Tab-separated table of C-alpha atoms in Angstrom:
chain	number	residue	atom	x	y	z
A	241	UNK	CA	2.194	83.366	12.738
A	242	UNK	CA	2.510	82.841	8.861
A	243	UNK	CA	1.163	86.645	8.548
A	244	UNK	CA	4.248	87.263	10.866
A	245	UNK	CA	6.671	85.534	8.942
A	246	UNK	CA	9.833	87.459	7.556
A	247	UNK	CA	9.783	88.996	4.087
A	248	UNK	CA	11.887	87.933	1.584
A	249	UNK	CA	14.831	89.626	-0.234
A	250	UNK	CA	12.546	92.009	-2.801
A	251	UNK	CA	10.204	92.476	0.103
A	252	UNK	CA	7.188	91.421	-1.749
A	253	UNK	CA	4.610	88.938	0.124
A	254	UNK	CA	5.788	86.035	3.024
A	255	UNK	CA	7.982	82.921	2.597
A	256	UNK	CA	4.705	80.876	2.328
A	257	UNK	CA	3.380	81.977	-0.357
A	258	UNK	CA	6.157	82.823	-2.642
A	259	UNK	CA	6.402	78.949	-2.172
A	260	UNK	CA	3.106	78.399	-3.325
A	261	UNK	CA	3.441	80.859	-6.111
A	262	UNK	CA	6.884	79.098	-7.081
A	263	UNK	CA	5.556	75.741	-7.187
A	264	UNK	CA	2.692	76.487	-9.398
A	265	UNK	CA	4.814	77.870	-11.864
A	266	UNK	CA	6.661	74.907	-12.410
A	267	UNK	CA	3.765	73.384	-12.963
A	268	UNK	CA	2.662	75.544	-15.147
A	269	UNK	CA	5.892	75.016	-17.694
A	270	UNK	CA	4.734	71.180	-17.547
A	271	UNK	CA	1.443	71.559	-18.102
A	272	UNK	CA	1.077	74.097	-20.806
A	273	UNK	CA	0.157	73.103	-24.463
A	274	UNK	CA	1.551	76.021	-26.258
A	275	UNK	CA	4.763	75.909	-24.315
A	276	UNK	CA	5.412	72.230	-25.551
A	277	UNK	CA	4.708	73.082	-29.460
A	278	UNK	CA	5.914	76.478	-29.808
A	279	UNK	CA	9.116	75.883	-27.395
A	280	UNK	CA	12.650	73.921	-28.111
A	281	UNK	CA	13.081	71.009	-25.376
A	282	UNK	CA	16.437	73.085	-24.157
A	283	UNK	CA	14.135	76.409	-23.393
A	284	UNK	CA	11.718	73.993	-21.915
A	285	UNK	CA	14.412	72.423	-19.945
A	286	UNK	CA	16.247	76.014	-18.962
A	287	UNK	CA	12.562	77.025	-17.865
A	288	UNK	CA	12.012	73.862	-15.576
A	289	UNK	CA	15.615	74.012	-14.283
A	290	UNK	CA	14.367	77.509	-13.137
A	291	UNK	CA	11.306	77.145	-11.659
A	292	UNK	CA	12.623	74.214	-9.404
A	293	UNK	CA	15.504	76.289	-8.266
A	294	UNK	CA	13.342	78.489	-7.045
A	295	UNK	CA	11.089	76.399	-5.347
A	296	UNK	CA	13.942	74.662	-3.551
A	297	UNK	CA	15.570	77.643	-2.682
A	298	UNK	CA	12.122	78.794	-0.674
A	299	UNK	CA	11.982	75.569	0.834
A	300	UNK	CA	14.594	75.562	2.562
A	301	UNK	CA	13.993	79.787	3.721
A	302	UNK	CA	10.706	78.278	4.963
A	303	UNK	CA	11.981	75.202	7.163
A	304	UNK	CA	14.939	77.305	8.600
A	305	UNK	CA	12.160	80.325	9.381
A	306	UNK	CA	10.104	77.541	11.159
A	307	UNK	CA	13.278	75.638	12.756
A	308	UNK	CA	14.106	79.156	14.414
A	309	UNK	CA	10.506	79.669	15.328
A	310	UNK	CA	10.373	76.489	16.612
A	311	UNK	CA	13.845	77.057	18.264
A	312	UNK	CA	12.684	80.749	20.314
A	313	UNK	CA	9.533	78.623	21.528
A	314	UNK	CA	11.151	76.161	23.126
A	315	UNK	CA	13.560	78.629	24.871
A	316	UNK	CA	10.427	80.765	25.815
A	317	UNK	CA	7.478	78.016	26.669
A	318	UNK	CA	9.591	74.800	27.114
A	319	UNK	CA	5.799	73.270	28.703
A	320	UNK	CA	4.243	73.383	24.730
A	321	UNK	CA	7.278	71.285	23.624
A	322	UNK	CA	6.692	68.908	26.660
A	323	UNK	CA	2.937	68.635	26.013
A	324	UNK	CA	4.018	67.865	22.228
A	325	UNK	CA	6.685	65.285	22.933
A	326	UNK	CA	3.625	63.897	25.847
A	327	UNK	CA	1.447	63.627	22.861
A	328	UNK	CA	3.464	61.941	20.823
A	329	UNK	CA	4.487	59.336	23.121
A	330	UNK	CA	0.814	58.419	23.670
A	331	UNK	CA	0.183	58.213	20.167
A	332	UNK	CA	3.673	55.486	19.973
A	333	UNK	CA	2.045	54.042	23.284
A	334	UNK	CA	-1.449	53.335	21.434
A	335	UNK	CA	0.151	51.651	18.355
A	336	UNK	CA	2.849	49.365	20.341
A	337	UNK	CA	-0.546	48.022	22.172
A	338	UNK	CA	-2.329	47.662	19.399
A	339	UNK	CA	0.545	45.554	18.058
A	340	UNK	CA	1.113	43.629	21.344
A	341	UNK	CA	-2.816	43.010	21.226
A	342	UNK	CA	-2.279	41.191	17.846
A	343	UNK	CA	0.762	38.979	19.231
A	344	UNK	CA	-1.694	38.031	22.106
A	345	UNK	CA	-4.099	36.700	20.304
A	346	UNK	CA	-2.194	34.877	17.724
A	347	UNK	CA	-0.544	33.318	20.333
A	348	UNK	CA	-3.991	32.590	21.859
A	349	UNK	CA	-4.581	31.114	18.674
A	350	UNK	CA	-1.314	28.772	18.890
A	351	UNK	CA	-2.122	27.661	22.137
A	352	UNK	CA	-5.516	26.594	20.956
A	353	UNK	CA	-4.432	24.178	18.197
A	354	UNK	CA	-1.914	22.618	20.534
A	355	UNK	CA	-4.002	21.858	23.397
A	356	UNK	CA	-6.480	20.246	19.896
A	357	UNK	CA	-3.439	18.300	19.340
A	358	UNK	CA	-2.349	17.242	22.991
A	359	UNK	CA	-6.015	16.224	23.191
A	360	UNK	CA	-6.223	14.200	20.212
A	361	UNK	CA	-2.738	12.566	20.790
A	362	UNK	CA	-3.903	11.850	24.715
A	363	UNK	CA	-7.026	9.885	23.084
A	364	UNK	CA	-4.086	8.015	20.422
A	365	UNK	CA	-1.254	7.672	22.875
A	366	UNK	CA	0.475	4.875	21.132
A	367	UNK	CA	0.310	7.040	17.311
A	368	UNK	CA	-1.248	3.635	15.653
A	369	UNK	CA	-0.459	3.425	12.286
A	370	UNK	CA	-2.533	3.636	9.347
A	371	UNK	CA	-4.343	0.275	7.775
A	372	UNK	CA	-1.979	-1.430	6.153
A	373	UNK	CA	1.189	-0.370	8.127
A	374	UNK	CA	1.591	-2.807	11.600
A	375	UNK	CA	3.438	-0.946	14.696
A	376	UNK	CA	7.067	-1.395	15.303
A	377	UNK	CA	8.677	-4.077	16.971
A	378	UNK	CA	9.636	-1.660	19.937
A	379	UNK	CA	5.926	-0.712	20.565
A	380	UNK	CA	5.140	-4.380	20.783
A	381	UNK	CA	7.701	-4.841	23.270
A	382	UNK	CA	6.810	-2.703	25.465
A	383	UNK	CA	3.248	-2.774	25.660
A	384	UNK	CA	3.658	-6.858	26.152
A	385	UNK	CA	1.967	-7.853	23.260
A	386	UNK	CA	3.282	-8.653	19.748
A	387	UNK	CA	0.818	-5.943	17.647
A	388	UNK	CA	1.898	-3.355	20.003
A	389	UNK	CA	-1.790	-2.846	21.904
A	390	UNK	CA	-2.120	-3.338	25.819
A	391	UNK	CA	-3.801	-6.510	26.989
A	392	UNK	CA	-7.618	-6.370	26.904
A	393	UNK	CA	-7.558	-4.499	23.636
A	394	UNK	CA	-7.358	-1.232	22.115
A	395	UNK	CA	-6.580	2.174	24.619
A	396	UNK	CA	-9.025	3.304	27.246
A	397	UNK	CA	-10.807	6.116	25.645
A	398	UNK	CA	-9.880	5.219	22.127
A	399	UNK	CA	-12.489	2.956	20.250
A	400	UNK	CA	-12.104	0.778	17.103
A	401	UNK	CA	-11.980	2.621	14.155
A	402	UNK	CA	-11.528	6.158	15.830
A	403	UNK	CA	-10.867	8.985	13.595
A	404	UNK	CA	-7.495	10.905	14.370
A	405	UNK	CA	-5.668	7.093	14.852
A	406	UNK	CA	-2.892	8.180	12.702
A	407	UNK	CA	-2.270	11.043	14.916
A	408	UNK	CA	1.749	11.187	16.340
A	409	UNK	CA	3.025	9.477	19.334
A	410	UNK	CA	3.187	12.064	22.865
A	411	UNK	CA	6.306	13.192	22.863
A	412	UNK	CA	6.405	12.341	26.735
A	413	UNK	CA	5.504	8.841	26.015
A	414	UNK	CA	8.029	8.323	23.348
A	415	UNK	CA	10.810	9.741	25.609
A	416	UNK	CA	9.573	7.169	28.060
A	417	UNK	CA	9.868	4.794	25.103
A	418	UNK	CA	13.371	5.401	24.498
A	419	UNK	CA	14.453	5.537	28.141
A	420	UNK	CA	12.829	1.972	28.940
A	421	UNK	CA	14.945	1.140	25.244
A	422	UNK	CA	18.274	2.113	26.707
A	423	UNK	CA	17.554	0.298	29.941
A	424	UNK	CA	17.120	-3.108	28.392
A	425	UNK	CA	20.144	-2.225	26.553
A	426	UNK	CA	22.487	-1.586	29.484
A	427	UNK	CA	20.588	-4.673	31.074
A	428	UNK	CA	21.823	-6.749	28.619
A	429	UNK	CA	25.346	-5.499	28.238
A	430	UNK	CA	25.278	-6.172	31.984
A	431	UNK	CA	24.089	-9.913	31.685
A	432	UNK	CA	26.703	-10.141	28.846
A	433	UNK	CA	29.366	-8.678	30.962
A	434	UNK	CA	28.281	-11.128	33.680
A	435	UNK	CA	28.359	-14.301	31.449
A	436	UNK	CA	31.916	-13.367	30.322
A	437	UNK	CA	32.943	-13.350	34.218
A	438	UNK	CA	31.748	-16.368	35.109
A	439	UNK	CA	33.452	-17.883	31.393
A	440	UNK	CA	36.942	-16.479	32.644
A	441	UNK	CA	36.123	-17.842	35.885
A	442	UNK	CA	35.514	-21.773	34.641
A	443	UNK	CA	38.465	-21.450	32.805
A	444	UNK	CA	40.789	-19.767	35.867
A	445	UNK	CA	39.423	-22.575	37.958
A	446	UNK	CA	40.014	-25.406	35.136
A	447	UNK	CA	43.266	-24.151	35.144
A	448	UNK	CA	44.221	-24.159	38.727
A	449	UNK	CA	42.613	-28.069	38.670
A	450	UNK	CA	44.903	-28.873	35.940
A	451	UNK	CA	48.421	-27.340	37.772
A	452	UNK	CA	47.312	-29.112	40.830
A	453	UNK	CA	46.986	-32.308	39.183
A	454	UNK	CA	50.781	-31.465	37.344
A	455	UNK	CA	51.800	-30.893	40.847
A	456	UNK	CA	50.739	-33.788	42.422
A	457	UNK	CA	52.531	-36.157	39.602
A	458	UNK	CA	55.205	-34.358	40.190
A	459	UNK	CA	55.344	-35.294	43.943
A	460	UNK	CA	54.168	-38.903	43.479
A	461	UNK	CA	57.189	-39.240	41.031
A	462	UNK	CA	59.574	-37.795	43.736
A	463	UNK	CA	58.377	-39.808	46.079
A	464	UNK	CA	58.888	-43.049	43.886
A	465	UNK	CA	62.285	-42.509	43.022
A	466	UNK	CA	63.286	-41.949	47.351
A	467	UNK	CA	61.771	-45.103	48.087
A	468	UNK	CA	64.642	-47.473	49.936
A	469	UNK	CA	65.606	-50.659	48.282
A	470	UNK	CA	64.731	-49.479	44.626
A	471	UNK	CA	67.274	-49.383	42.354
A	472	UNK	CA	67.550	-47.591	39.357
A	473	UNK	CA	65.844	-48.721	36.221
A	474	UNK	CA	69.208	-49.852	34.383
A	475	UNK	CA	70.248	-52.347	37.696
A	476	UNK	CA	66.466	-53.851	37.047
A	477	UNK	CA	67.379	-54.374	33.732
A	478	UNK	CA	70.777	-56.572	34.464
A	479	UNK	CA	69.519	-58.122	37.225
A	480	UNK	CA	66.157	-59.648	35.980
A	481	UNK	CA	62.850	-60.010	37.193
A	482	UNK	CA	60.586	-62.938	36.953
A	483	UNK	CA	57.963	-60.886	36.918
A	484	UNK	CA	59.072	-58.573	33.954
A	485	UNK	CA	59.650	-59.180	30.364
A	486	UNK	CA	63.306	-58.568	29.374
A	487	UNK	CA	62.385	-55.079	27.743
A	488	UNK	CA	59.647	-53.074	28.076
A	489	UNK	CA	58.607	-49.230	26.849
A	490	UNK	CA	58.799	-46.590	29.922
A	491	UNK	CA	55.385	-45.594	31.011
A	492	UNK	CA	54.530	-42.666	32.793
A	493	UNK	CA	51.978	-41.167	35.493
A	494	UNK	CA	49.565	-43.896	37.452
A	495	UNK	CA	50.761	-46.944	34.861
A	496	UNK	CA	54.991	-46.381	35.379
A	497	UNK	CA	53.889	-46.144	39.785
A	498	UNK	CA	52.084	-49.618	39.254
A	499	UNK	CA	54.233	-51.087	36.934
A	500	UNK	CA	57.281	-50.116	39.757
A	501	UNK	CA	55.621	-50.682	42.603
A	502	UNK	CA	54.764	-54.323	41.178
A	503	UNK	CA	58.730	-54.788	40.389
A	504	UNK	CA	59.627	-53.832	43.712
A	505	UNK	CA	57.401	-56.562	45.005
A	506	UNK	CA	59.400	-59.196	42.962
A	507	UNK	CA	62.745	-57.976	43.956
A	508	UNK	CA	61.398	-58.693	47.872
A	509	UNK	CA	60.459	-62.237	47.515
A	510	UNK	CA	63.918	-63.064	45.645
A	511	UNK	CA	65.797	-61.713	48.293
A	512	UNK	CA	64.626	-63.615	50.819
């Protein structure tokens, strides 16, 4: 095909190696020791623009030459492009499973250290502190006892002194933790919900005792002042009971009943 190729414009050689012969000559200005002592930089630099012309010039003759090449063959045998593009997939098909092999195993390698850290955190459920630090007041709580560790001792599974105590808490457990947490809390807004109830509850009932005592005073009053025969307090006054002192101070409630009920008595015996 390249012995094929179209000549160029003086008709001397192919595209190919014109470029070849193009691009060695701009080496050659570069590279040659008598052309950088006896030459001025601009000749150098007139020589050099040149040569690079001229190799750009054949570069692109030689990639529209192969574009059209490329171009008839497609038209002609469509089945070599095909088999080209076919190739080239498998080749992208190789790498992207090379690549997803890598993401399996480093996630392999991720699921490793956590089922090394679910283990060591199932044989340290509680996440004991280290020596020196006690567990918090919550743990205690829960677990019944005031260090925080389950009656009988330490953790089935977990002996005294166990490396890998200082390990975190599950995060399962801790959720459990904080759910058993809010629980006593709504308990004891609850109870404290309750308590005020029953408060405003003694105190509607102590209330209602106290108007229904008012009430009955009331009546009992009532009642003494319709009683027939009874006069008014000013005719007991001018007409004088033994049995009471000239003057005395009003009295109310049980003590003004008795003290009238006693004058009434008095009045009775002088009138007959």
């Amino acid at each position: 095909m390249i012995n094929k190729m179209a000549n160029t414009t003086n008709g001397n050689g192919n595209l190919v190696d014109e470029f070849e012969e193009a691009f060695q000559s701009c080496l050659n200005v570069l590279t040659k020791d008598d052309a950088l002592t006896n030459m001025d930089k601009d000749e150098i630099r007139a020589e050099v623009d040149q040569t690079m012309s001229r190799v750009i010039d054949l570069a692109r003759q030689t990639e529209a030459y192969f574009l059209q090449k490329r171009f008839l063959l497609s038209s002609l045998k469509p089945e070599l492009i095909v088999k080209e593009d076919i190739n080239d997939l498998k080749t992208e098909l190789v790498r992207k499973d090379e690549l997803i092999k890598k993401h399996y195993d480093k996630i392999n390698q991720w699921q490793n250290l956590l089922m090394d850290l679910r283990s060591a955190q199932a044989l340290n459920p509680m996440g004991q502190a280290g020596p020196g630090v006690g567990p918090g007041p919550h743990q205690g709580q829960i677990m019944g006892q005031p260090n925080g560790l389950p009656q009988g001792g330490p953790p089935p599974g977990m002996a005294p002194g166990t490396p890998g105590s200082n390990m975190p808490a599950n995060p399962q457990q801790m959720q459990q933790q904080q759910q058993q947490q809010q629980q006593s809390q709504q308990q004891q807004q609850q109870q404290q919900q309750q308590h005020q109830q029953q408060q405003q509850q003694q105190q509607m009932q102590i209330q209602q005792q106290m108007q229904h005592q008012q009430m009955q005073q009331m009546q009992q009053m009532q009642q003494q002042q319709q009683v027939p025969g009874m006069g008014s307090p000013q005719q007991s006054m001018f007409m004088g009971s033994p049995s009471r002192a000239p003057f005395q101070p009003s009295l109310q409630g049980p003590l003004a009943y008795l003290e009238k009920t006693t004058s009434n008595i008095g009045l009775a015996d002088g009138r007959r």
